């Protein structure tokens, strides 16, 4: 009984295990069936694809049979994805970073432009300082505030119609700009205004900025002793960094850096080069002296131009190196000896003496004394120590020297007859005005091209004043355009030794009038009465001499008073009152001087008549008649 029951239980347990195994087997069989189904489906698809490919291949084969060219579009479609993948793989990280950086830069530029537009919109109208602020003066202002105002005024002047303040004129903006520039750069207002009007507004700022920077160091090769290539190699071996100064010069070298002092190298002491500014080359290049010529350097110290002329002459001919300053002649002679110029004669004369002292030169170089407004970077003291009187005085000297230089040249020279006038100044009063004066006073000369390939033309008209049309042949050089000192060069050609009469002018120029007034004050008229005192038997010499001295003194006094009044001095009238007879004569239209002479003659005649008629006049206390007459005349003169 028990056995079947136990058997039954065991059978149940075994049957459950069997069922589980069967279920697993069934699941596995189902999976296998599914796999077989998928494999069958894939096989069917592969078969279909193969059939389609065969059909397509037949179609393509047919097309190829009809058209020999391959289908490029299909090839491009199949290969494009592969190419893109290759490019992505080949692209380096640095390229991706660079592209991202470019995108960031573009975004920053866009933001900066938007910010700039916003700022411009916010400051459309710049307001000039009020009258009270101007009266306070710029001394209390910060330089940064002044710089900001300068930039704003320049911006307004660049687009004046749209940006100007209502009720303000352009002259007010310019006046404020000149004051601010003078304060910011340290000029006096007189010189700042004179230099400011030479340029447009934006270029004027560049000029003043350039004057704050030192010009590069330049040396000139002495071709009497070496070549530029050899000199450059020797200096490079000493560690000097240099390059040629420019295509216009074959002897100049620009020094950038040097571990040794340029003015103390063995090459310098041996005379292989000269420390000389690049602008000082220009007048000698324009003069272009030829061999075996006689050349005059009228203002030659310290000798840079003189030795350059000697080098161009190859120590032939003769160079007269003159300078009016005896102390500067020492440096001149030292440089001439060091550089080996053997055809040079040093002399110490005033340049105005040369036409009478010695003449007949083939060429003359006049580097005239000037205000130095072109070399402010070397001498900042020029900013404050120049006034109107300085420019008038210098212009007078320059005019006298240029006429002497013209008269010293021989127009019949086979190779020469040229005069070069130069200054290290940029003002019109010392340059174009002097050249125009020379053309008017010496019609036997004319301006010719300077021979320099660069440089700005001279002014034909400046602030309402017109010059000779050929003045545009002269050349101007500025520190902000050519990175050299400010300079001016003009070249004349003398066509005749005879000075033709200049055309008469209906109205005298202001310059001529000023010159006449100065001569009248500085050099009083000669006393004509002195000639009477020398001649024997001249009647009434003492009285005539006295009259002329008084008249001359009156003329000199009147001229001095006139000059002082021009300068702003209040001169009171201290003239002595005239007598009734003189006043009556003046009312009748007789000049004052003539009326006084007439009165003196009448007094003298009256005195003589009274002496003749009075018997006691022959002897008054033992005095002779002649002595009594002299005393009487003295009393009349005192009255």
Coordinates of C-alpha atoms in Angstrom, one line a residue:
X1 CA 0.0 0.0 0.0
X2 CA 2.8 2.2 0.9
X3 CA 4.9 1.5 -2.1
X4 CA 2.5 2.7 -4.7
X5 CA 1.9 5.8 -2.6
X6 CA 5.6 6.5 -2.4
X7 CA 6.0 5.6 -6.1
X8 CA 3.2 8.0 -6.9
X9 CA 4.9 10.8 -5.0
X10 CA 8.3 10.2 -6.6
X11 CA 6.6 10.0 -9.9
X12 CA 5.0 13.4 -9.4
X13 CA 8.3 14.9 -8.4
X14 CA 10.0 13.4 -11.4
X15 CA 7.2 14.6 -13.7
X16 CA 7.6 18.2 -12.6
X17 CA 11.3 18.1 -13.3
X18 CA 10.6 16.5 -16.7
X19 CA 8.1 19.3 -17.4
X20 CA 10.6 21.9 -16.6
X21 CA 13.1 20.3 -18.9
X22 CA 10.5 20.0 -21.6
X23 CA 9.6 23.6 -21.3
X24 CA 13.2 24.6 -21.6
X25 CA 13.7 22.4 -24.6
X26 CA 10.6 23.8 -26.1
X27 CA 11.8 27.3 -25.6
X28 CA 15.1 26.4 -27.2
X29 CA 13.4 24.8 -30.1
X30 CA 11.3 27.9 -30.5
X31 CA 14.4 30.1 -30.6
X32 CA 16.0 27.9 -33.1
X33 CA 12.9 28.1 -35.2
X34 CA 12.9 31.8 -35.0
X35 CA 16.6 31.9 -36.0
X36 CA 15.9 29.6 -38.9
X37 CA 13.0 31.8 -39.9
X38 CA 15.2 35.0 -39.8
X39 CA 17.9 33.2 -41.7
X40 CA 15.4 32.1 -44.2
X41 CA 14.1 35.6 -44.6
X42 CA 17.7 37.0 -44.9
X43 CA 18.4 34.4 -47.5
X44 CA 15.3 35.3 -49.4
X45 CA 16.2 39.0 -49.2
X46 CA 19.7 38.3 -50.3
X47 CA 18.3 36.3 -53.2
X48 CA 16.0 39.2 -54.1
X49 CA 18.8 41.7 -53.8
X50 CA 21.0 39.5 -56.0
X51 CA 18.2 39.3 -58.5
X52 CA 17.7 43.1 -58.4
X53 CA 21.4 43.7 -58.7
X54 CA 21.5 41.4 -61.7
X55 CA 18.6 43.3 -63.2
X56 CA 20.2 46.7 -62.4
X57 CA 23.4 45.5 -63.7
X58 CA 21.7 44.5 -66.9
X59 CA 20.1 48.0 -67.1
X60 CA 23.5 49.7 -66.4
X61 CA 25.1 47.5 -68.9
X62 CA 22.6 48.5 -71.4
X63 CA 23.1 52.2 -70.6
X64 CA 26.8 51.7 -70.8
X65 CA 26.4 50.1 -74.2
X66 CA 24.3 53.1 -75.3
X67 CA 26.5 55.8 -73.5
X68 CA 30.2 55.3 -73.2
X69 CA 30.6 57.9 -70.4
X70 CA 30.2 56.7 -66.8
X71 CA 27.6 58.2 -64.6
X72 CA 29.5 60.6 -62.4
X73 CA 26.5 61.6 -60.2
X74 CA 26.2 58.0 -58.9
X75 CA 29.9 57.9 -58.1
X76 CA 29.8 61.2 -56.3
X77 CA 26.8 60.0 -54.2
X78 CA 28.5 56.8 -53.2
X79 CA 31.9 58.5 -52.3
X80 CA 30.7 61.7 -50.5
X81 CA 30.1 60.1 -47.1
X82 CA 33.5 58.4 -47.2
X83 CA 35.3 61.7 -48.0
X84 CA 33.5 63.6 -45.2
X85 CA 34.5 60.9 -42.8
X86 CA 38.1 61.1 -44.0
X87 CA 38.2 64.9 -43.6
X88 CA 36.8 64.6 -40.0
X89 CA 39.4 62.1 -39.2
X90 CA 42.2 64.1 -40.7
X91 CA 41.3 67.4 -39.0
X92 CA 43.7 68.2 -36.2
X93 CA 42.8 69.6 -32.8
X94 CA 44.7 72.8 -33.4
X95 CA 42.6 73.5 -36.5
X96 CA 39.4 73.0 -34.5
X97 CA 40.8 75.3 -31.8
X98 CA 41.7 77.9 -34.4
X99 CA 38.3 77.8 -35.9
X100 CA 36.7 78.3 -32.5
X101 CA 39.1 81.2 -31.8
X102 CA 38.1 82.9 -35.0
X103 CA 34.4 82.6 -34.1
X104 CA 35.1 84.1 -30.7
X105 CA 37.1 87.0 -32.3
X106 CA 34.2 87.7 -34.7
X107 CA 31.8 87.8 -31.8
X108 CA 34.1 90.2 -29.9
X109 CA 34.4 92.5 -33.0
X110 CA 30.7 92.6 -33.3
X111 CA 30.3 93.5 -29.6
X112 CA 33.0 96.2 -30.0
X113 CA 31.2 97.8 -33.0
X114 CA 27.9 97.8 -31.1
X115 CA 29.6 99.4 -28.1
X116 CA 31.3 102.0 -30.4
X117 CA 27.9 102.9 -32.0
X118 CA 26.4 103.2 -28.5
X119 CA 29.2 105.5 -27.4
X120 CA 28.9 107.6 -30.6
X121 CA 25.2 107.9 -30.1
X122 CA 25.8 109.0 -26.5
X123 CA 28.3 111.8 -27.4
X124 CA 26.8 113.2 -30.6
X125 CA 27.3 116.8 -29.4
X126 CA 30.5 117.9 -27.7
X127 CA 30.0 121.0 -25.5
X128 CA 32.9 123.5 -25.4
X129 CA 34.0 124.8 -21.9
X130 CA 32.1 127.9 -20.7
X131 CA 33.7 131.3 -20.3
X132 CA 34.2 130.8 -16.6
X133 CA 36.0 127.6 -17.1
X134 CA 38.3 129.2 -19.7
X135 CA 39.1 132.1 -17.3
X136 CA 40.2 129.6 -14.7
X137 CA 42.8 128.4 -17.1
X138 CA 44.0 124.9 -17.9
X139 CA 46.6 124.8 -15.1
X140 CA 44.1 123.2 -12.7
X141 CA 43.0 120.6 -15.2
X142 CA 44.4 117.1 -15.6
X143 CA 46.3 116.2 -18.7
X144 CA 44.0 113.3 -19.3
X145 CA 41.0 115.6 -19.3
X146 CA 42.8 117.9 -21.8
X147 CA 43.6 115.0 -24.0
X148 CA 40.0 113.9 -24.1
X149 CA 38.9 117.4 -25.0
X150 CA 41.5 117.5 -27.8
X151 CA 40.1 114.2 -29.2
X152 CA 36.5 115.5 -29.0
X153 CA 37.3 118.8 -30.7
X154 CA 39.2 117.0 -33.5
X155 CA 36.2 114.7 -34.0
X156 CA 33.9 117.7 -34.2
X157 CA 36.1 119.6 -36.7
X158 CA 36.2 116.5 -38.8
X159 CA 32.4 116.6 -39.3
X160 CA 31.6 120.2 -38.2
X161 CA 28.1 120.6 -39.8
X162 CA 26.6 117.6 -38.0
X163 CA 28.5 117.6 -34.7
X164 CA 28.9 121.3 -33.9
X165 CA 27.2 122.9 -30.9
X166 CA 24.5 125.4 -31.7
X167 CA 25.7 129.0 -31.6
X168 CA 29.4 128.0 -31.8
X169 CA 31.7 128.9 -34.7
X170 CA 34.6 127.0 -36.1
X171 CA 37.0 129.6 -34.9
X172 CA 36.0 129.0 -31.3
X173 CA 36.7 125.3 -31.6
X174 CA 40.1 126.0 -33.2
X175 CA 41.0 128.5 -30.5
X176 CA 40.1 126.0 -27.8
X177 CA 42.1 123.3 -29.6
X178 CA 45.2 125.5 -29.9
X179 CA 45.1 126.3 -26.2
X180 CA 44.7 122.7 -25.2
X181 CA 47.5 121.5 -27.5
X182 CA 49.8 124.2 -26.1
X183 CA 49.1 123.0 -22.6
X184 CA 49.3 119.3 -23.4
X185 CA 52.6 119.5 -25.4
X186 CA 54.2 122.4 -23.5
X187 CA 54.4 125.1 -26.2
X188 CA 53.6 128.8 -25.8
X189 CA 50.4 129.8 -27.6
X190 CA 52.1 132.0 -30.1
X191 CA 54.3 129.2 -31.5
X192 CA 51.5 126.6 -31.2
X193 CA 49.2 128.8 -33.4
X194 CA 52.0 129.4 -35.9
X195 CA 52.7 125.7 -36.3
X196 CA 49.1 124.5 -36.1
X197 CA 48.0 126.4 -39.2
X198 CA 50.6 124.7 -41.4
X199 CA 48.7 121.4 -41.4
X200 CA 45.2 120.0 -41.5
X201 CA 43.9 119.3 -38.0
X202 CA 44.6 115.6 -37.9
X203 CA 48.1 116.0 -39.5
X204 CA 48.9 118.8 -37.0
X205 CA 48.4 116.3 -34.1
X206 CA 50.7 113.8 -35.9
X207 CA 53.4 116.6 -36.2
X208 CA 53.3 117.5 -32.5
X209 CA 53.4 113.8 -31.6
X210 CA 56.4 113.2 -33.8
X211 CA 58.2 116.1 -32.1
X212 CA 58.0 114.2 -28.8
X213 CA 60.0 111.2 -30.2
X214 CA 63.7 111.2 -30.9
X215 CA 64.8 110.8 -34.6
X216 CA 66.9 107.7 -35.4
X217 CA 70.7 108.0 -35.2
X218 CA 72.2 108.3 -38.7
X219 CA 75.8 108.2 -39.9
X220 CA 77.3 109.3 -43.2
X221 CA 80.0 107.2 -44.8
X222 CA 83.2 109.2 -45.7
X223 CA 83.8 108.0 -49.2
X224 CA 87.3 109.6 -49.1
X225 CA 88.4 106.8 -46.8
X226 CA 86.1 103.8 -47.2
X227 CA 83.0 102.4 -48.8
X228 CA 79.6 102.0 -47.2
X229 CA 79.6 98.2 -47.6
X230 CA 83.0 97.9 -45.8
X231 CA 81.9 100.3 -43.1
X232 CA 78.7 98.4 -42.5
X233 CA 80.5 95.1 -42.3
X234 CA 83.0 96.5 -39.8
X235 CA 80.2 97.9 -37.6
X236 CA 78.2 94.7 -37.8
X237 CA 81.2 92.8 -36.6
X238 CA 81.2 95.0 -33.5
X239 CA 77.5 94.1 -32.8
X240 CA 75.9 97.2 -34.3
X241 CA 72.4 96.8 -35.8
X242 CA 72.0 99.0 -38.9
X243 CA 70.5 99.3 -42.3
X244 CA 70.7 101.8 -45.3
X245 CA 68.9 105.1 -44.6
X246 CA 67.0 104.9 -47.8
X247 CA 67.2 104.6 -51.6
X248 CA 67.8 108.3 -52.0
X249 CA 71.2 108.2 -50.3
X250 CA 74.2 106.0 -51.1
X251 CA 76.2 106.9 -48.1
X252 CA 73.8 107.0 -45.2
X253 CA 73.4 104.2 -42.5
X254 CA 70.7 104.2 -39.9
X255 CA 71.7 102.8 -36.5
X256 CA 69.1 100.9 -34.4
X257 CA 71.2 99.4 -31.6
X258 CA 74.8 99.4 -30.7
X259 CA 76.7 97.8 -27.8
X260 CA 79.5 100.4 -28.2
X261 CA 79.2 104.3 -28.4
X262 CA 78.9 105.2 -32.0
X263 CA 81.0 108.4 -31.5
X264 CA 83.9 106.5 -30.0
X265 CA 84.6 103.5 -32.3
X266 CA 88.0 103.1 -34.0
X267 CA 86.2 103.7 -37.3
X268 CA 84.8 107.0 -36.1
X269 CA 88.2 108.2 -34.8
X270 CA 89.8 107.1 -38.1
X271 CA 87.4 109.4 -40.0
X272 CA 85.4 106.6 -41.8
X273 CA 82.0 108.2 -40.9
X274 CA 80.4 111.3 -39.6
X275 CA 77.5 111.5 -37.1
X276 CA 75.0 113.5 -39.2
X277 CA 71.2 113.8 -39.3
X278 CA 69.6 112.4 -42.4
X279 CA 67.9 115.8 -43.2
X280 CA 71.4 117.4 -43.4
X281 CA 72.2 115.2 -46.4
X282 CA 69.4 116.9 -48.4
X283 CA 70.9 120.3 -49.3
X284 CA 74.2 118.8 -50.4
X285 CA 72.4 116.2 -52.5
X286 CA 70.4 119.1 -54.1
X287 CA 73.6 121.2 -54.6
X288 CA 75.2 118.2 -56.5
X289 CA 78.8 119.7 -56.8
X290 CA 81.0 118.6 -59.7
X291 CA 84.7 117.9 -59.6
X292 CA 87.1 120.9 -59.9
X293 CA 84.5 123.4 -58.9
X294 CA 84.8 126.3 -56.4
X295 CA 82.1 126.0 -53.8
X296 CA 81.2 128.2 -50.9
X297 CA 79.5 126.9 -47.7
X298 CA 78.4 130.1 -46.2
X299 CA 77.4 128.8 -42.7
X300 CA 79.4 125.6 -42.4
X301 CA 80.0 124.7 -38.8
X302 CA 80.3 122.0 -37.5
X303 CA 81.4 120.6 -40.9
X304 CA 79.0 117.8 -41.8
X305 CA 77.9 119.5 -45.1
X306 CA 81.3 120.8 -45.8
X307 CA 83.0 117.4 -45.6
X308 CA 80.2 115.9 -47.7
X309 CA 80.9 118.4 -50.4
X310 CA 84.6 117.6 -50.3
X311 CA 83.8 113.9 -50.6
X312 CA 81.6 114.5 -53.6
X313 CA 84.4 116.7 -55.2
X314 CA 86.8 113.8 -54.4
X315 CA 89.2 116.4 -52.9
X316 CA 89.4 118.3 -56.1
X317 CA 88.5 121.9 -56.7
X318 CA 88.2 124.2 -53.6
X319 CA 85.7 124.5 -50.8
X320 CA 85.4 127.7 -48.7
X321 CA 84.0 126.8 -45.3
X322 CA 82.9 130.0 -43.7
X323 CA 81.2 130.6 -40.3
X324 CA 80.6 133.8 -38.5
X325 CA 81.1 132.2 -35.0
X326 CA 84.8 131.9 -34.3
X327 CA 84.3 129.4 -31.5
X328 CA 82.4 127.0 -33.8
X329 CA 85.2 127.1 -36.3
X330 CA 87.2 124.9 -33.9
X331 CA 84.8 122.0 -34.3
X332 CA 84.7 122.7 -38.0
X333 CA 88.5 122.4 -38.4
X334 CA 88.6 119.3 -36.2
X335 CA 86.1 117.4 -38.4
X336 CA 87.8 118.5 -41.6
X337 CA 91.1 117.1 -40.4
X338 CA 89.6 113.9 -39.0
X339 CA 87.7 113.1 -42.3
X340 CA 90.7 114.0 -44.5
X341 CA 89.2 116.9 -46.5
X342 CA 92.3 118.4 -48.1
X343 CA 90.6 120.9 -50.5
X344 CA 89.0 123.0 -47.8
X345 CA 89.7 126.6 -46.7
X346 CA 88.2 127.7 -43.3
X347 CA 87.4 131.3 -42.9
X348 CA 85.6 133.4 -40.2
X349 CA 83.6 136.2 -41.8
X350 CA 80.1 137.6 -41.8
X351 CA 78.3 136.0 -44.8
X352 CA 77.2 139.4 -46.0
X353 CA 80.8 140.4 -46.7
X354 CA 81.4 137.7 -49.3
X355 CA 80.3 139.5 -52.5
X356 CA 82.9 142.1 -51.8
X357 CA 85.5 139.9 -50.1
X358 CA 85.6 137.1 -52.7
X359 CA 83.1 135.9 -55.3
X360 CA 82.9 134.1 -58.6
X361 CA 81.9 130.7 -57.0
X362 CA 80.4 127.9 -59.1
X363 CA 78.0 126.9 -56.4
X364 CA 77.0 128.3 -53.0
X365 CA 75.3 126.5 -50.1
X366 CA 73.5 128.6 -47.6
X367 CA 72.2 126.6 -44.6
X368 CA 70.9 129.8 -42.9
X369 CA 70.5 130.3 -39.2
X370 CA 66.9 129.7 -38.2
X371 CA 64.5 129.2 -35.3
X372 CA 64.9 125.5 -35.2
X373 CA 61.2 124.6 -35.3
X374 CA 62.1 121.5 -37.3
X375 CA 64.4 120.0 -34.7
X376 CA 62.2 120.4 -31.6
X377 CA 62.8 116.8 -30.7
X378 CA 66.5 117.7 -30.3
X379 CA 65.9 121.0 -28.6
X380 CA 62.6 121.1 -26.6
X381 CA 63.5 124.7 -25.4
X382 CA 62.3 126.0 -28.8
X383 CA 58.7 125.3 -27.6
X384 CA 58.8 128.2 -25.2
X385 CA 61.6 130.6 -26.0
X386 CA 60.5 131.8 -29.5
X387 CA 58.5 135.0 -30.0
X388 CA 57.4 137.2 -32.9
X389 CA 60.5 139.4 -32.5
X390 CA 62.8 136.3 -33.0
X391 CA 61.1 135.4 -36.3
X392 CA 61.3 139.0 -37.6
X393 CA 65.0 139.2 -36.6
X394 CA 65.9 135.9 -38.2
X395 CA 63.9 136.6 -41.4
X396 CA 65.9 139.8 -41.8
X397 CA 69.2 138.0 -41.5
X398 CA 68.1 135.3 -43.9
X399 CA 67.1 137.8 -46.5
X400 CA 70.5 139.6 -46.3
X401 CA 72.4 136.3 -46.5
X402 CA 70.5 134.9 -49.5
X403 CA 71.1 138.1 -51.5
X404 CA 74.8 137.8 -50.7
X405 CA 74.8 134.2 -51.7
X406 CA 73.2 135.0 -55.0
X407 CA 75.7 137.8 -55.7
X408 CA 78.6 135.5 -54.9
X409 CA 77.8 133.0 -57.7
X410 CA 79.2 133.4 -61.2
X411 CA 76.4 132.9 -63.7
X412 CA 78.9 132.2 -66.5
X413 CA 80.2 129.1 -64.8
X414 CA 80.4 126.2 -67.3
X415 CA 79.1 123.6 -64.8
X416 CA 77.5 125.6 -62.0
X417 CA 75.7 128.8 -61.2
X418 CA 73.5 127.3 -58.6
X419 CA 72.5 128.4 -55.1
X420 CA 70.9 126.1 -52.5
X421 CA 69.0 127.7 -49.6
X422 CA 68.0 125.5 -46.7
X423 CA 66.8 125.8 -43.1
X424 CA 65.9 123.4 -40.3
X425 CA 62.7 125.3 -39.8
X426 CA 59.1 124.6 -41.0
X427 CA 57.7 128.2 -40.7
X428 CA 56.7 130.0 -43.9
X429 CA 58.3 133.3 -42.7
X430 CA 61.7 131.7 -42.8
X431 CA 61.3 129.6 -46.0
X432 CA 58.8 130.6 -48.8
X433 CA 58.7 134.2 -47.8
X434 CA 62.5 134.5 -48.0
X435 CA 62.6 132.7 -51.3
X436 CA 59.9 134.9 -52.7
X437 CA 61.8 138.0 -51.5
X438 CA 65.0 136.8 -53.3
X439 CA 63.1 136.3 -56.5
X440 CA 61.7 139.8 -56.3
X441 CA 65.0 141.5 -55.4
X442 CA 67.1 139.5 -57.8
X443 CA 65.3 139.0 -61.1
X444 CA 68.4 137.4 -62.5
X445 CA 67.8 134.1 -60.7
X446 CA 65.1 131.5 -61.0
X447 CA 64.0 128.4 -59.1
X448 CA 64.8 125.0 -60.5
X449 CA 63.9 121.5 -59.4
X450 CA 65.7 120.5 -56.3
X451 CA 66.8 117.1 -57.6
X452 CA 65.2 115.3 -54.7
X453 CA 62.7 112.6 -55.5
X454 CA 60.6 113.0 -52.3
X455 CA 59.3 115.7 -50.1
X456 CA 56.2 117.9 -50.1
X457 CA 55.9 121.0 -52.3
X458 CA 56.4 124.5 -50.9
X459 CA 53.4 126.7 -50.3
X460 CA 52.4 128.9 -53.2
X461 CA 49.8 130.7 -51.0
X462 CA 49.5 130.7 -47.2
X463 CA 46.8 132.3 -45.2
X464 CA 45.9 134.9 -47.8
X465 CA 49.5 135.7 -48.9
X466 CA 50.6 134.6 -52.4
X467 CA 54.1 133.8 -53.4
X468 CA 55.8 133.3 -56.8
X469 CA 54.2 130.4 -58.7
X470 CA 57.6 128.5 -59.0
X471 CA 57.9 128.3 -55.2
X472 CA 56.2 124.9 -55.6
X473 CA 59.6 123.6 -56.8
X474 CA 60.9 123.9 -53.3
X475 CA 60.6 120.9 -50.9
X476 CA 59.4 120.6 -47.4
X477 CA 60.2 117.7 -45.0
X478 CA 58.4 116.9 -41.8
X479 CA 59.2 114.5 -38.9
X480 CA 55.9 112.7 -39.1
X481 CA 56.1 111.9 -42.8
X482 CA 59.7 111.0 -43.4
X483 CA 61.0 110.2 -39.9
X484 CA 63.6 112.9 -40.2
X485 CA 64.0 116.4 -38.8
X486 CA 61.9 119.2 -40.3
X487 CA 63.7 120.8 -43.2
X488 CA 63.3 123.1 -46.2
X489 CA 65.3 123.1 -49.4
X490 CA 65.2 125.5 -52.4
X491 CA 67.5 125.5 -55.4
X492 CA 68.2 128.6 -57.6
X493 CA 69.9 129.0 -60.9
X494 CA 71.6 132.3 -61.7
X495 CA 71.1 133.2 -65.3
X496 CA 72.9 136.6 -65.5
X497 CA 75.5 138.5 -63.5
X498 CA 73.8 141.7 -64.2
X499 CA 70.9 142.6 -61.9
X500 CA 68.1 144.0 -63.9
X501 CA 65.8 146.6 -62.4
X502 CA 63.0 145.1 -60.6
X503 CA 59.5 146.2 -61.6
X504 CA 58.2 149.1 -59.6
X505 CA 55.6 148.3 -57.1
X506 CA 52.6 150.5 -56.6
X507 CA 52.3 149.5 -53.0
X508 CA 55.1 148.5 -50.7
X509 CA 54.9 145.2 -49.0
X510 CA 54.5 145.0 -45.2
X511 CA 57.9 143.4 -44.9
X512 CA 59.6 146.2 -46.8
X513 CA 57.9 148.8 -44.6
X514 CA 59.0 147.1 -41.5
X515 CA 62.6 146.9 -42.8
X516 CA 62.5 150.6 -43.6
X517 CA 61.2 151.5 -40.1
X518 CA 63.9 149.4 -38.5
X519 CA 66.6 151.0 -40.6
X520 CA 65.3 154.4 -39.7
X521 CA 65.5 153.7 -35.9
X522 CA 68.7 151.8 -35.9
X523 CA 70.7 153.9 -38.4
X524 CA 69.8 157.7 -38.1
X525 CA 70.2 159.8 -41.2
X526 CA 73.6 161.1 -41.9
X527 CA 74.3 164.7 -40.8
X528 CA 74.7 166.8 -43.9
X529 CA 75.9 169.8 -41.9
X530 CA 79.2 168.1 -41.3
X531 CA 80.2 168.7 -44.9
X532 CA 79.7 172.5 -44.4
X533 CA 82.1 172.5 -41.5
X534 CA 84.9 171.0 -43.6
X535 CA 84.6 173.5 -46.4
X536 CA 86.5 176.7 -46.0
X537 CA 84.5 180.0 -46.1
X538 CA 81.1 178.4 -45.5
X539 CA 78.7 180.9 -44.1
X540 CA 77.2 180.3 -40.7
X541 CA 78.6 176.7 -40.2
X542 CA 77.9 176.5 -36.5
X543 CA 74.2 177.5 -36.7
X544 CA 73.6 175.1 -39.7
X545 CA 75.2 172.2 -37.8
X546 CA 73.1 172.9 -34.7
X547 CA 69.9 173.0 -36.8
X548 CA 70.6 169.7 -38.6
X549 CA 71.5 168.0 -35.3
X550 CA 68.2 169.1 -33.8
X551 CA 66.2 168.0 -36.9
X552 CA 67.9 164.6 -36.9
X553 CA 67.3 164.1 -33.2
X554 CA 63.7 164.9 -33.7
X555 CA 63.4 162.4 -36.6
X556 CA 65.0 159.6 -34.5
X557 CA 62.8 160.4 -31.5
X558 CA 59.6 160.3 -33.7
X559 CA 60.6 157.0 -35.2
X560 CA 61.3 155.5 -31.7
X561 CA 58.0 156.7 -30.4
X562 CA 56.3 155.1 -33.4
X563 CA 58.0 151.8 -32.8
X564 CA 57.1 151.8 -29.1
X565 CA 53.5 152.6 -29.8
X566 CA 53.3 149.6 -32.1
X567 CA 54.5 147.4 -29.2
X568 CA 51.7 148.7 -27.0
X569 CA 53.5 151.4 -24.9
X570 CA 51.5 154.5 -24.1
X571 CA 53.8 157.4 -25.0
X572 CA 52.8 160.8 -23.8
X573 CA 53.4 163.9 -25.9
X574 CA 56.2 165.9 -24.4
X575 CA 56.9 168.2 -27.3
X576 CA 57.7 171.8 -26.5
X577 CA 55.1 174.4 -27.4
X578 CA 55.9 176.4 -30.6
X579 CA 56.0 180.1 -30.8
X580 CA 53.2 182.2 -32.2
X581 CA 55.1 182.9 -35.4
X582 CA 55.7 179.2 -36.0
X583 CA 52.1 178.4 -35.3
X584 CA 50.9 181.1 -37.7
X585 CA 53.3 179.8 -40.4
X586 CA 52.0 176.2 -39.8
X587 CA 48.4 177.4 -40.2
X588 CA 49.4 179.0 -43.5
X589 CA 50.5 175.6 -44.8
X590 CA 54.3 175.9 -44.1
X591 CA 55.9 172.8 -42.7
X592 CA 56.9 173.0 -39.0
X593 CA 60.6 172.5 -39.7
X594 CA 60.7 175.2 -42.3
X595 CA 58.8 177.6 -40.0
X596 CA 61.3 177.1 -37.2
X597 CA 64.2 177.8 -39.6
X598 CA 62.5 181.0 -40.8
X599 CA 62.0 182.1 -37.2
X600 CA 65.7 181.5 -36.4
X601 CA 66.8 183.4 -39.5
X602 CA 64.7 186.4 -38.5
X603 CA 66.0 186.4 -35.0
X604 CA 69.6 186.3 -36.3
X605 CA 69.0 189.2 -38.7
X606 CA 67.5 191.2 -35.9
X607 CA 70.5 190.5 -33.6
X608 CA 72.9 191.5 -36.3
X609 CA 71.1 194.7 -37.1
X610 CA 71.0 195.7 -33.5
X611 CA 74.7 195.0 -33.1
X612 CA 75.6 197.2 -36.1
X613 CA 73.5 200.1 -35.0
X614 CA 74.5 200.2 -31.4
X615 CA 77.9 201.9 -31.0
X616 CA 78.4 200.4 -27.6
X617 CA 78.3 196.9 -29.2
X618 CA 81.9 197.4 -30.5
X619 CA 83.3 197.2 -27.0
X620 CA 81.3 196.1 -24.0
X621 CA 83.7 196.0 -21.0
X622 CA 86.6 195.5 -23.4
X623 CA 85.0 192.7 -25.4
X624 CA 85.4 192.7 -29.2
X625 CA 82.5 192.8 -31.6
X626 CA 82.7 189.2 -32.7
X627 CA 82.6 187.8 -29.2
X628 CA 79.7 190.0 -28.3
X629 CA 77.9 188.7 -31.4
X630 CA 78.5 185.1 -30.3
X631 CA 77.1 185.7 -26.8
X632 CA 74.1 187.4 -28.2
X633 CA 73.4 184.3 -30.5
X634 CA 73.8 182.0 -27.5
X635 CA 71.2 184.0 -25.6
X636 CA 68.8 183.9 -28.5
X637 CA 69.3 180.1 -28.8
X638 CA 68.5 179.6 -25.2
X639 CA 65.3 181.6 -25.6

